[in-house]
PDB file of C-alpha atoms in Angstrom:
ATOM      1  CA  GLU Y   1       0.000   0.000   0.000  1.00 62.00           C
ATOM      2  CA  ALA Y   2       1.432   3.357  -1.018  1.00 78.00           C
ATOM      3  CA  GLY Y   3       1.861   5.945   1.693  1.00 91.00           C
ATOM      4  CA  VAL Y   4       0.958   9.607   1.652  1.00 94.00           C
ATOM      5  CA  THR Y   5       2.829  11.264  -1.180  1.00 95.00           C
ATOM      6  CA  GLN Y   6       3.545  14.938  -1.563  1.00 96.00           C
ATOM      7  CA  PHE Y   7       4.846  17.029  -4.437  1.00 95.00           C
ATOM      8  CA  PRO Y   8       7.111  18.936  -4.761  1.00 95.00           C
ATOM      9  CA  SER Y   9       9.498  17.775  -2.062  1.00 92.00           C
ATOM     10  CA  HIS Y  10      11.351  21.095  -2.187  1.00 92.00           C
ATOM     11  CA  SER Y  11      10.455  24.444  -3.647  1.00 94.00           C
ATOM     12  CA  VAL Y  12      12.276  27.762  -3.636  1.00 95.00           C
ATOM     13  CA  ILE Y  13      10.245  30.737  -4.854  1.00 95.00           C
ATOM     14  CA  GLU Y  14      10.473  34.485  -4.685  1.00 96.00           C
ATOM     15  CA  LYS Y  15       8.263  36.598  -2.494  1.00 96.00           C
ATOM     16  CA  GLY Y  16       5.055  37.404  -4.342  1.00 96.00           C
ATOM     17  CA  GLN Y  17       5.062  34.268  -6.447  1.00 97.00           C
ATOM     18  CA  THR Y  18       2.579  31.432  -6.265  1.00 97.00           C
ATOM     19  CA  VAL Y  19       3.231  27.872  -5.203  1.00 97.00           C
ATOM     20  CA  THR Y  20       0.886  24.907  -5.285  1.00 97.00           C
ATOM     21  CA  LEU Y  21       1.591  21.874  -3.164  1.00 97.00           C
ATOM     22  CA  ARG Y  22      -0.059  18.577  -3.902  1.00 97.00           C
ATOM     23  CA  CYS Y  23      -0.899  15.684  -1.618  1.00 97.00           C
ATOM     24  CA  ASP Y  24      -2.105  12.199  -2.494  1.00 96.00           C
ATOM     25  CA  PRO Y  25      -3.442  10.491   0.628  1.00 95.00           C
ATOM     26  CA  ILE Y  26      -3.446   6.777   1.294  1.00 93.00           C
ATOM     27  CA  SER Y  27      -6.144   5.139  -0.771  1.00 92.00           C
ATOM     28  CA  GLY Y  28      -9.369   4.786   1.183  1.00 89.00           C
ATOM     29  CA  HIS Y  29      -8.543   7.484   3.714  1.00 90.00           C
ATOM     30  CA  ASP Y  30     -11.377   9.981   3.908  1.00 89.00           C
ATOM     31  CA  ASN Y  31      -9.584  12.289   6.331  1.00 90.00           C
ATOM     32  CA  LEU Y  32      -6.863  14.504   4.909  1.00 93.00           C
ATOM     33  CA  TYR Y  33      -4.938  17.065   6.910  1.00 93.00           C
ATOM     34  CA  TRP Y  34      -2.466  19.819   6.167  1.00 95.00           C
ATOM     35  CA  TYR Y  35       0.077  20.811   8.800  1.00 94.00           C
ATOM     36  CA  ARG Y  36       3.018  23.202   8.765  1.00 94.00           C
ATOM     37  CA  ARG Y  37       6.244  23.174  10.739  1.00 90.00           C
ATOM     38  CA  VAL Y  38       8.257  26.379  10.756  1.00 84.00           C
ATOM     39  CA  MET Y  39      11.895  26.579  11.887  1.00 75.00           C
ATOM     40  CA  GLY Y  40      11.800  23.531  14.159  1.00 70.00           C
ATOM     41  CA  LYS Y  41       8.710  24.700  15.999  1.00 78.00           C
ATOM     42  CA  GLU Y  42       5.438  22.886  16.559  1.00 82.00           C
ATOM     43  CA  ILE Y  43       3.580  20.961  13.896  1.00 87.00           C
ATOM     44  CA  LYS Y  44       0.783  23.430  13.421  1.00 90.00           C
ATOM     45  CA  PHE Y  45      -2.626  22.356  12.189  1.00 89.00           C
ATOM     46  CA  LEU Y  46      -3.844  24.141   9.065  1.00 94.00           C
ATOM     47  CA  LEU Y  47      -6.980  22.350   7.973  1.00 93.00           C
ATOM     48  CA  HIS Y  48      -8.847  19.077   7.745  1.00 92.00           C
ATOM     49  CA  PHE Y  49     -10.859  17.587   4.903  1.00 93.00           C
ATOM     50  CA  VAL Y  50     -13.382  14.814   5.207  1.00 90.00           C
ATOM     51  CA  LYS Y  51     -13.661  13.560   1.665  1.00 92.00           C
ATOM     52  CA  GLU Y  52     -14.077  16.722  -0.409  1.00 93.00           C
ATOM     53  CA  SER Y  53     -15.485  18.878   2.394  1.00 92.00           C
ATOM     54  CA  LYS Y  54     -13.501  21.192   4.636  1.00 92.00           C
ATOM     55  CA  GLN Y  55     -14.244  19.947   8.146  1.00 88.00           C
ATOM     56  CA  ASP Y  56     -12.061  22.488   9.902  1.00 88.00           C
ATOM     57  CA  GLU Y  57      -9.934  25.239   8.421  1.00 91.00           C
ATOM     58  CA  SER Y  58      -9.344  27.166  11.615  1.00 89.00           C
ATOM     59  CA  GLY Y  59      -5.578  26.869  11.277  1.00 90.00           C
ATOM     60  CA  MET Y  60      -5.276  28.535   7.887  1.00 93.00           C
ATOM     61  CA  PRO Y  61      -3.194  31.671   8.544  1.00 90.00           C
ATOM     62  CA  ASN Y  62      -4.877  34.024   6.070  1.00 91.00           C
ATOM     63  CA  ASN Y  63      -6.618  34.250   2.737  1.00 93.00           C
ATOM     64  CA  ARG Y  64      -3.367  33.825   0.841  1.00 96.00           C
ATOM     65  CA  PHE Y  65      -3.739  30.123   1.517  1.00 96.00           C
ATOM     66  CA  LEU Y  66      -6.280  28.097  -0.428  1.00 97.00           C
ATOM     67  CA  ALA Y  67      -6.785  24.364  -0.058  1.00 97.00           C
ATOM     68  CA  GLU Y  68      -8.907  22.151  -2.234  1.00 97.00           C
ATOM     69  CA  ARG Y  69      -9.637  18.477  -2.436  1.00 96.00           C
ATOM     70  CA  THR Y  70     -11.118  17.573  -5.753  1.00 85.00           C
ATOM     71  CA  GLY Y  71     -13.501  14.649  -5.667  1.00 87.00           C
ATOM     72  CA  GLY Y  72     -12.298  13.662  -2.246  1.00 85.00           C
ATOM     73  CA  THR Y  73      -9.045  12.270  -3.594  1.00 92.00           C
ATOM     74  CA  TYR Y  74      -5.871  14.328  -3.828  1.00 96.00           C
ATOM     75  CA  SER Y  75      -5.563  17.773  -2.293  1.00 97.00           C
ATOM     76  CA  THR Y  76      -3.743  20.950  -3.230  1.00 97.00           C
ATOM     77  CA  LEU Y  77      -2.594  23.808  -1.056  1.00 97.00           C
ATOM     78  CA  LYS Y  78      -1.914  27.024  -2.902  1.00 97.00           C
ATOM     79  CA  VAL Y  79      -0.074  29.974  -1.448  1.00 96.00           C
ATOM     80  CA  GLN Y  80      -0.633  33.192  -3.407  1.00 96.00           C
ATOM     81  CA  PRO Y  81       1.182  35.511  -3.104  1.00 96.00           C
ATOM     82  CA  ALA Y  82       3.878  33.880  -1.008  1.00 96.00           C
ATOM     83  CA  GLU Y  83       5.519  35.840   1.803  1.00 96.00           C
ATOM     84  CA  LEU Y  84       8.806  35.207   3.592  1.00 95.00           C
ATOM     85  CA  GLU Y  85       7.067  33.940   6.728  1.00 93.00           C
ATOM     86  CA  ASP Y  86       5.413  31.186   4.700  1.00 95.00           C
ATOM     87  CA  SER Y  87       8.699  29.294   4.549  1.00 95.00           C
ATOM     88  CA  GLY Y  88       8.576  25.966   6.312  1.00 94.00           C
ATOM     89  CA  VAL Y  89       7.709  22.338   5.841  1.00 93.00           C
ATOM     90  CA  TYR Y  90       4.154  21.587   4.807  1.00 96.00           C
ATOM     91  CA  PHE Y  91       3.035  18.143   5.837  1.00 95.00           C
ATOM     92  CA  CYS Y  92       0.029  16.338   4.504  1.00 96.00           C
ATOM     93  CA  ALA Y  93      -1.454  13.477   6.483  1.00 93.00           C
ATOM     94  CA  SER Y  94      -4.371  11.130   6.121  1.00 92.00           C
ATOM     95  CA  SER Y  95      -6.396   8.761   8.246  1.00 88.00           C
ATOM     96  CA  ARG Y  96      -9.370   6.454   7.947  1.00 83.00           C
ATOM     97  CA  ALA Y  97     -12.834   7.774   8.638  1.00 60.00           C
ATOM     98  CA  THR Y  98     -13.700   5.518  11.518  1.00 51.00           C
ATOM     99  CA  GLY Y  99     -10.859   6.465  13.781  1.00 48.00           C
ATOM    100  CA  GLY Y 100     -10.187   3.047  15.137  1.00 46.00           C
ATOM    101  CA  SER Y 101      -7.183   2.736  17.362  1.00 51.00           C
ATOM    102  CA  GLY Y 102      -6.343   6.314  17.960  1.00 50.00           C
ATOM    103  CA  ASN Y 103      -7.187   7.561  14.526  1.00 65.00           C
ATOM    104  CA  THR Y 104      -3.570   7.045  13.503  1.00 80.00           C
ATOM    105  CA  ILE Y 105      -2.423   9.770  11.178  1.00 84.00           C
ATOM    106  CA  TYR Y 106       0.003   8.858   8.431  1.00 90.00           C
ATOM    107  CA  PHE Y 107       2.243  11.651   7.277  1.00 92.00           C
ATOM    108  CA  GLY Y 108       3.832  12.364   3.950  1.00 93.00           C
ATOM    109  CA  GLU Y 109       7.485  13.321   3.724  1.00 91.00           C
ATOM    110  CA  GLY Y 110       6.584  16.992   3.533  1.00 93.00           C
ATOM    111  CA  SER Y 111       7.019  19.778   1.016  1.00 95.00           C
ATOM    112  CA  TRP Y 112       9.852  22.083   2.007  1.00 93.00           C
ATOM    113  CA  LEU Y 113       9.015  25.618   0.946  1.00 95.00           C
ATOM    114  CA  THR Y 114      11.551  28.413   0.980  1.00 94.00           C
ATOM    115  CA  VAL Y 115      10.412  31.922   0.082  1.00 95.00           C
ATOM    116  CA  VAL Y 116      13.256  34.306  -0.720  1.00 96.00           C
TER     117      VAL Y 116
ATOM    118  CA  GLY C   1      -8.249  27.070  23.264  1.00 65.00           C
ATOM    119  CA  GLN C   2      -6.313  23.902  22.834  1.00 76.00           C
ATOM    120  CA  SER C   3      -2.663  23.489  23.724  1.00 88.00           C
ATOM    121  CA  LEU C   4      -0.092  20.899  24.678  1.00 92.00           C
ATOM    122  CA  GLU C   5       3.045  21.503  26.721  1.00 94.00           C
ATOM    123  CA  GLN C   6       6.180  19.380  26.537  1.00 96.00           C
ATOM    124  CA  PRO C   7       9.852  20.074  27.291  1.00 95.00           C
ATOM    125  CA  SER C   8      11.840  21.490  24.414  1.00 94.00           C
ATOM    126  CA  GLU C   9      14.923  19.311  24.926  1.00 95.00           C
ATOM    127  CA  VAL C  10      16.041  16.205  26.763  1.00 97.00           C
ATOM    128  CA  THR C  11      19.530  14.691  26.799  1.00 96.00           C
ATOM    129  CA  ALA C  12      20.334  11.134  27.910  1.00 96.00           C
ATOM    130  CA  VAL C  13      23.021   8.504  27.426  1.00 96.00           C
ATOM    131  CA  GLU C  14      22.827   5.244  25.539  1.00 97.00           C
ATOM    132  CA  GLY C  15      21.173   2.474  27.514  1.00 97.00           C
ATOM    133  CA  ALA C  16      19.391   4.877  29.825  1.00 97.00           C
ATOM    134  CA  ILE C  17      15.654   5.424  30.342  1.00 97.00           C
ATOM    135  CA  VAL C  18      14.087   8.753  29.514  1.00 97.00           C
ATOM    136  CA  GLN C  19      10.587  10.094  30.141  1.00 97.00           C
ATOM    137  CA  ILE C  20       9.060  12.871  28.046  1.00 97.00           C
ATOM    138  CA  ASN C  21       6.067  14.528  29.678  1.00 97.00           C
ATOM    139  CA  CYS C  22       3.099  16.153  28.009  1.00 97.00           C
ATOM    140  CA  THR C  23       0.298  18.156  29.580  1.00 97.00           C
ATOM    141  CA  TYR C  24      -2.697  19.173  27.546  1.00 94.00           C
ATOM    142  CA  GLN C  25      -5.666  21.491  27.585  1.00 92.00           C
ATOM    143  CA  THR C  26      -8.066  20.220  25.006  1.00 83.00           C
ATOM    144  CA  SER C  27     -11.815  20.418  24.744  1.00 81.00           C
ATOM    145  CA  GLY C  28     -13.496  17.266  23.506  1.00 82.00           C
ATOM    146  CA  PHE C  29     -10.373  15.238  24.268  1.00 86.00           C
ATOM    147  CA  TYR C  30     -10.546  11.546  23.565  1.00 83.00           C
ATOM    148  CA  GLY C  31      -6.952  10.344  23.251  1.00 89.00           C
ATOM    149  CA  LEU C  32      -3.235  11.146  23.227  1.00 92.00           C
ATOM    150  CA  SER C  33      -0.733   9.959  20.642  1.00 92.00           C
ATOM    151  CA  TRP C  34       3.032  10.161  20.318  1.00 94.00           C
ATOM    152  CA  TYR C  35       4.957  10.684  17.104  1.00 94.00           C
ATOM    153  CA  GLN C  36       8.661  10.511  16.311  1.00 95.00           C
ATOM    154  CA  GLN C  37      10.317  12.690  13.729  1.00 93.00           C
ATOM    155  CA  HIS C  38      13.916  12.395  12.588  1.00 92.00           C
ATOM    156  CA  ASP C  39      15.506  15.427  10.956  1.00 87.00           C
ATOM    157  CA  GLY C  40      14.287  15.774   7.408  1.00 82.00           C
ATOM    158  CA  GLY C  41      11.769  12.974   7.758  1.00 87.00           C
ATOM    159  CA  ALA C  42       8.051  12.585   8.235  1.00 90.00           C
ATOM    160  CA  PRO C  43       6.489  12.220  11.678  1.00 92.00           C
ATOM    161  CA  THR C  44       5.744   8.574  12.371  1.00 92.00           C
ATOM    162  CA  PHE C  45       3.231   7.143  14.794  1.00 89.00           C
ATOM    163  CA  LEU C  46       4.566   5.547  17.998  1.00 93.00           C
ATOM    164  CA  SER C  47       1.680   4.971  20.366  1.00 91.00           C
ATOM    165  CA  TYR C  48      -1.803   5.942  21.431  1.00 89.00           C
ATOM    166  CA  ASN C  49      -3.662   6.107  24.754  1.00 91.00           C
ATOM    167  CA  ALA C  50      -7.401   6.533  25.052  1.00 88.00           C
ATOM    168  CA  LEU C  51      -7.703   5.125  28.567  1.00 90.00           C
ATOM    169  CA  ASP C  52      -5.761   5.825  31.730  1.00 95.00           C
ATOM    170  CA  GLY C  53      -2.721   3.676  32.227  1.00 95.00           C
ATOM    171  CA  LEU C  54       0.366   2.423  30.525  1.00 95.00           C
ATOM    172  CA  GLU C  55       0.619   1.061  26.990  1.00 91.00           C
ATOM    173  CA  GLU C  56       3.803  -0.819  26.163  1.00 91.00           C
ATOM    174  CA  THR C  57       5.215  -1.333  22.688  1.00 86.00           C
ATOM    175  CA  GLY C  58       8.706  -2.790  22.789  1.00 91.00           C
ATOM    176  CA  ARG C  59      11.181  -0.301  24.194  1.00 95.00           C
ATOM    177  CA  PHE C  60       8.601   2.476  24.141  1.00 95.00           C
ATOM    178  CA  SER C  61       5.726   2.908  26.575  1.00 96.00           C
ATOM    179  CA  SER C  62       3.129   5.633  26.847  1.00 96.00           C
ATOM    180  CA  PHE C  63       1.056   6.649  29.821  1.00 97.00           C
ATOM    181  CA  LEU C  64      -2.109   8.696  30.180  1.00 96.00           C
ATOM    182  CA  SER C  65      -3.926  10.205  33.137  1.00 96.00           C
ATOM    183  CA  ARG C  66      -7.121  11.841  31.924  1.00 94.00           C
ATOM    184  CA  SER C  67      -7.919  13.294  35.345  1.00 94.00           C
ATOM    185  CA  ASP C  68      -4.568  15.102  35.362  1.00 95.00           C
ATOM    186  CA  SER C  69      -4.607  15.957  31.625  1.00 95.00           C
ATOM    187  CA  TYR C  70      -1.143  14.473  31.526  1.00 96.00           C
ATOM    188  CA  GLY C  71       0.736  11.818  29.669  1.00 97.00           C
ATOM    189  CA  TYR C  72       4.275  10.700  29.058  1.00 98.00           C
ATOM    190  CA  LEU C  73       6.384   8.708  26.662  1.00 98.00           C
ATOM    191  CA  LEU C  74       8.941   6.387  28.207  1.00 97.00           C
ATOM    192  CA  LEU C  75      11.904   5.241  26.154  1.00 97.00           C
ATOM    193  CA  GLN C  76      14.001   2.407  27.561  1.00 96.00           C
ATOM    194  CA  GLU C  77      17.399   1.045  26.571  1.00 97.00           C
ATOM    195  CA  LEU C  78      18.101   4.201  24.630  1.00 97.00           C
ATOM    196  CA  GLN C  79      19.958   3.855  21.349  1.00 97.00           C
ATOM    197  CA  MET C  80      21.690   6.499  19.288  1.00 96.00           C
ATOM    198  CA  LYS C  81      19.042   6.111  16.600  1.00 96.00           C
ATOM    199  CA  ASP C  82      16.420   7.311  19.097  1.00 97.00           C
ATOM    200  CA  SER C  83      17.800  10.837  18.749  1.00 97.00           C
ATOM    201  CA  ALA C  84      14.870  12.660  17.190  1.00 96.00           C
ATOM    202  CA  SER C  85      11.990  14.983  17.982  1.00 95.00           C
ATOM    203  CA  TYR C  86       9.028  13.513  19.828  1.00 97.00           C
ATOM    204  CA  PHE C  87       5.584  15.073  19.600  1.00 95.00           C
ATOM    205  CA  CYS C  88       2.572  14.440  21.739  1.00 95.00           C
ATOM    206  CA  ALA C  89      -0.735  14.968  19.973  1.00 92.00           C
ATOM    207  CA  SER C  90      -4.252  15.228  21.319  1.00 90.00           C
ATOM    208  CA  HIS C  91      -7.223  13.874  19.432  1.00 84.00           C
ATOM    209  CA  THR C  92     -10.580  15.576  19.653  1.00 78.00           C
ATOM    210  CA  GLY C  93     -14.016  15.086  18.222  1.00 67.00           C
ATOM    211  CA  GLY C  94     -14.238  15.269  14.451  1.00 63.00           C
ATOM    212  CA  PHE C  95     -10.853  13.547  14.151  1.00 68.00           C
ATOM    213  CA  LYS C  96      -8.930  16.770  14.618  1.00 77.00           C
ATOM    214  CA  THR C  97      -5.403  16.271  15.944  1.00 83.00           C
ATOM    215  CA  ILE C  98      -3.355  18.997  17.607  1.00 87.00           C
ATOM    216  CA  PHE C  99       0.383  18.624  18.143  1.00 90.00           C
ATOM    217  CA  GLY C 100       2.674  19.890  20.858  1.00 89.00           C
ATOM    218  CA  ALA C 101       5.839  21.832  20.046  1.00 90.00           C
ATOM    219  CA  GLY C 102       7.960  18.704  20.210  1.00 94.00           C
ATOM    220  CA  THR C 103      10.772  17.513  22.467  1.00 96.00           C
ATOM    221  CA  ARG C 104      14.200  17.203  20.957  1.00 95.00           C
ATOM    222  CA  LEU C 105      15.924  14.086  22.378  1.00 97.00           C
ATOM    223  CA  PHE C 106      19.703  13.893  22.207  1.00 96.00           C
ATOM    224  CA  VAL C 107      21.203  10.483  22.944  1.00 97.00           C
ATOM    225  CA  LYS C 108      24.902  10.530  23.826  1.00 96.00           C
ATOM    226  CA  ALA C 109      27.356   7.643  23.709  1.00 93.00           C
TER     227      ALA C 109
END
C-alpha cells in the first residue's frame, strides 16, 4: 500500500510568487490534513478535509492560503502571493474515517518551501 | 483554546531510560498519541492512549492520566538512533489532531 505522497518535495520561490503543493493520501482514507512546521517549531494544524469537504480550516493563517480536495481524492494547497514567513515544511497526512485505534495519522514526507 | 506543553529538549546517554512529559488542555479530548520525527523525515506514529494507564510497545511505553490531563512517553534502553523529535498529539471530536511543540531528544554515547 502506497503511503501519503507529496509534491514537490522542495520548492524555492520568490516573495510574491505562487506555489501549489499537492498531496495524495493513502487510498481509502477519507480524512486529509495539512500541517506546517516552521523553523523547528510545533507541527501546526492548518486544515482538515473529510472527503471533499472542509471539516475544519481554523488553522489557515490568512486568505493567501487556499486548499482544495477535488472529488475527495488528492488535495492541493496554494499559497498566493507567497511571503517570507510562509517558509517551512508543509506536511500532509491522512487517516481512515472511523478512527479506530487512535485515529492514527500517516504523514507524507513533507514539502519544504523556501520563500526568498 | 487547545494546547499541549512538553519540554523542548532532553539529553540522555545510551542504555538509559528517559521520560518525556506532556500536559494538555483540550476540549473534547478523547486520546493522546506520540509521534517521532527524525531530521528531514516525516512524523511517524509511535503509540496511542485513550484510557488511563500504561501502553507498552517494545522499548517504548506511553502513559495517560485523563484526570490530570497528563501523559508521558517512556523510552528504555536508549539507542543512538532514538535521537529525534518527539511530539505528543491530542485527538478531539471530528478527528482533529493537535500537536505539541515537540521535544528534541539527544542520545549521547
